[in-house]
Amino acid sequence: TIYKCFIDIEGNKIIDNKNRKITIFDPFYWKKIEKTVIFDKEFVDSIKGKI
């Protein structure tokens, strides 16, 4: 799933394959959503703009 939203991530953005909670702002629902994601290569590259 591709999200078009703002992401707030605290701490290092490193590939360690751990589950972490992130906060996103979804402009379609106009609210903050907390999600658990795996910091794998694909996710970290996507938040660094490398995809």
CSV table of N, CA and C in Angstrom, one decimal:
chain,number,residue,atom,x,y,z
A,1,THR,N,0.8,-1.2,0.0
A,1,THR,CA,0.0,0.0,0.0
A,1,THR,C,0.9,1.2,0.0
A,2,ILE,N,0.6,2.2,-0.9
A,2,ILE,CA,1.3,3.4,-0.9
A,2,ILE,C,0.5,4.5,-0.2
A,3,TYR,N,1.1,5.1,0.8
A,3,TYR,CA,0.5,6.2,1.5
A,3,TYR,C,1.0,7.5,1.0
A,4,LYS,N,0.0,8.4,0.8
A,4,LYS,CA,0.4,9.8,0.5
A,4,LYS,C,0.1,10.6,1.7
A,5,CYS,N,1.0,10.8,2.6
A,5,CYS,CA,0.7,11.4,3.9
A,5,CYS,C,2.1,11.9,4.5
A,6,PHE,N,1.9,12.6,5.6
A,6,PHE,CA,3.1,13.1,6.3
A,6,PHE,C,3.5,12.1,7.4
A,7,ILE,N,4.8,11.8,7.5
A,7,ILE,CA,5.2,10.8,8.5
A,7,ILE,C,6.1,11.5,9.5
A,8,ASP,N,5.9,11.1,10.8
A,8,ASP,CA,6.7,11.6,11.9
A,8,ASP,C,7.4,10.4,12.5
A,9,ILE,N,8.7,10.4,12.3
A,9,ILE,CA,9.5,9.3,12.8
A,9,ILE,C,10.6,9.8,13.7
A,10,GLU,N,10.7,9.3,15.0
A,10,GLU,CA,11.7,9.7,15.9
A,10,GLU,C,12.8,8.7,15.9
A,11,GLY,N,14.0,9.1,16.1
A,11,GLY,CA,15.1,8.2,16.2
A,11,GLY,C,15.8,8.0,14.8
A,12,ASN,N,16.7,7.0,14.8
A,12,ASN,CA,17.4,6.7,13.5
A,12,ASN,C,16.6,6.0,12.5
A,13,LYS,N,16.8,6.3,11.3
A,13,LYS,CA,16.1,5.6,10.2
A,13,LYS,C,17.1,4.6,9.6
A,14,ILE,N,17.3,3.5,10.3
A,14,ILE,CA,18.2,2.4,9.9
A,14,ILE,C,17.5,1.1,9.6
A,15,ILE,N,18.1,0.4,8.7
A,15,ILE,CA,17.5,-0.9,8.4
A,15,ILE,C,17.9,-1.9,9.4
A,16,ASP,N,17.0,-2.3,10.3
A,16,ASP,CA,17.3,-3.3,11.3
A,16,ASP,C,16.2,-4.4,11.4
A,17,ASN,N,15.2,-4.3,10.5
A,17,ASN,CA,14.1,-5.3,10.5
A,17,ASN,C,13.3,-5.4,11.8
A,18,LYS,N,13.2,-4.3,12.5
A,18,LYS,CA,12.5,-4.3,13.8
A,18,LYS,C,11.1,-3.6,13.6
A,19,ASN,N,10.1,-4.1,14.3
A,19,ASN,CA,8.8,-3.4,14.3
A,19,ASN,C,8.9,-2.1,15.1
A,20,ARG,N,8.5,-1.0,14.5
A,20,ARG,CA,8.5,0.3,15.2
A,20,ARG,C,7.2,1.0,15.0
A,21,LYS,N,6.8,1.8,15.9
A,21,LYS,CA,5.5,2.6,15.7
A,21,LYS,C,5.9,4.0,15.1
A,22,ILE,N,5.1,4.4,14.1
A,22,ILE,CA,5.3,5.7,13.5
A,22,ILE,C,3.9,6.4,13.5
A,23,THR,N,4.0,7.7,13.4
A,23,THR,CA,2.8,8.5,13.4
A,23,THR,C,2.7,9.1,12.0
A,24,ILE,N,1.5,8.9,11.4
A,24,ILE,CA,1.3,9.5,10.0
A,24,ILE,C,0.1,10.4,10.1
A,25,PHE,N,0.1,11.4,9.3
A,25,PHE,CA,-1.1,12.3,9.2
A,25,PHE,C,-1.7,12.0,7.8
A,26,ASP,N,-2.9,11.5,7.9
A,26,ASP,CA,-3.6,11.2,6.6
A,26,ASP,C,-4.5,12.3,6.2
A,27,PRO,N,-4.2,13.0,5.2
A,27,PRO,CA,-5.0,14.2,4.8
A,27,PRO,C,-6.4,13.8,4.2
A,28,PHE,N,-6.6,12.6,3.9
A,28,PHE,CA,-7.9,12.2,3.4
A,28,PHE,C,-8.9,12.1,4.5
A,29,TYR,N,-8.4,11.6,5.7
A,29,TYR,CA,-9.3,11.5,6.9
A,29,TYR,C,-9.1,12.6,7.8
A,30,TRP,N,-8.1,13.5,7.6
A,30,TRP,CA,-7.7,14.6,8.4
A,30,TRP,C,-7.5,14.3,9.9
A,31,LYS,N,-6.6,13.2,10.1
A,31,LYS,CA,-6.3,12.8,11.4
A,31,LYS,C,-5.0,12.1,11.4
A,32,LYS,N,-4.4,12.0,12.7
A,32,LYS,CA,-3.2,11.3,12.9
A,32,LYS,C,-3.5,9.8,13.1
A,33,ILE,N,-2.6,9.0,12.5
A,33,ILE,CA,-2.8,7.5,12.7
A,33,ILE,C,-1.5,6.9,13.1
A,34,GLU,N,-1.5,6.0,14.1
A,34,GLU,CA,-0.3,5.4,14.6
A,34,GLU,C,-0.3,4.0,13.9
A,35,LYS,N,0.8,3.7,13.3
A,35,LYS,CA,1.0,2.4,12.6
A,35,LYS,C,2.3,1.7,13.1
A,36,THR,N,2.3,0.4,13.0
A,36,THR,CA,3.5,-0.4,13.3
A,36,THR,C,4.0,-0.8,12.0
A,37,VAL,N,5.3,-0.5,11.7
A,37,VAL,CA,5.9,-0.9,10.5
A,37,VAL,C,7.2,-1.6,10.8
A,38,ILE,N,7.7,-2.4,9.8
A,38,ILE,CA,9.0,-3.1,9.9
A,38,ILE,C,10.0,-2.2,9.2
A,39,PHE,N,11.1,-1.8,9.8
A,39,PHE,CA,12.1,-1.0,9.2
A,39,PHE,C,13.0,-1.9,8.4
A,40,ASP,N,12.5,-2.3,7.3
A,40,ASP,CA,13.3,-3.1,6.3
A,40,ASP,C,13.8,-2.2,5.2
A,41,LYS,N,14.6,-2.7,4.3
A,41,LYS,CA,15.3,-1.9,3.3
A,41,LYS,C,14.3,-1.1,2.5
A,42,GLU,N,13.2,-1.8,2.1
A,42,GLU,CA,12.2,-1.1,1.2
A,42,GLU,C,11.5,0.1,2.0
A,43,PHE,N,11.2,-0.1,3.2
A,43,PHE,CA,10.6,1.0,4.0
A,43,PHE,C,11.5,2.2,4.2
A,44,VAL,N,12.7,1.9,4.7
A,44,VAL,CA,13.7,2.9,5.0
A,44,VAL,C,14.1,3.7,3.7
A,45,ASP,N,14.3,3.0,2.6
A,45,ASP,CA,14.5,3.7,1.3
A,45,ASP,C,13.4,4.6,0.9
A,46,SER,N,12.1,4.1,1.2
A,46,SER,CA,11.0,5.0,0.8
A,46,SER,C,10.9,6.2,1.6
A,47,ILE,N,11.3,6.2,2.9
A,47,ILE,CA,11.2,7.5,3.7
A,47,ILE,C,12.4,8.3,3.4
A,48,LYS,N,13.4,7.8,2.9
A,48,LYS,CA,14.6,8.6,2.5
A,48,LYS,C,14.5,9.1,1.1
A,49,GLY,N,13.4,8.7,0.4
A,49,GLY,CA,13.2,9.2,-1.0
A,49,GLY,C,14.1,8.5,-2.0
A,50,LYS,N,14.4,7.2,-1.8
A,50,LYS,CA,15.3,6.5,-2.7
A,50,LYS,C,14.5,5.5,-3.6
A,51,ILE,N,13.2,5.4,-3.5
A,51,ILE,CA,12.5,4.5,-4.4
A,51,ILE,C,12.1,5.2,-5.7
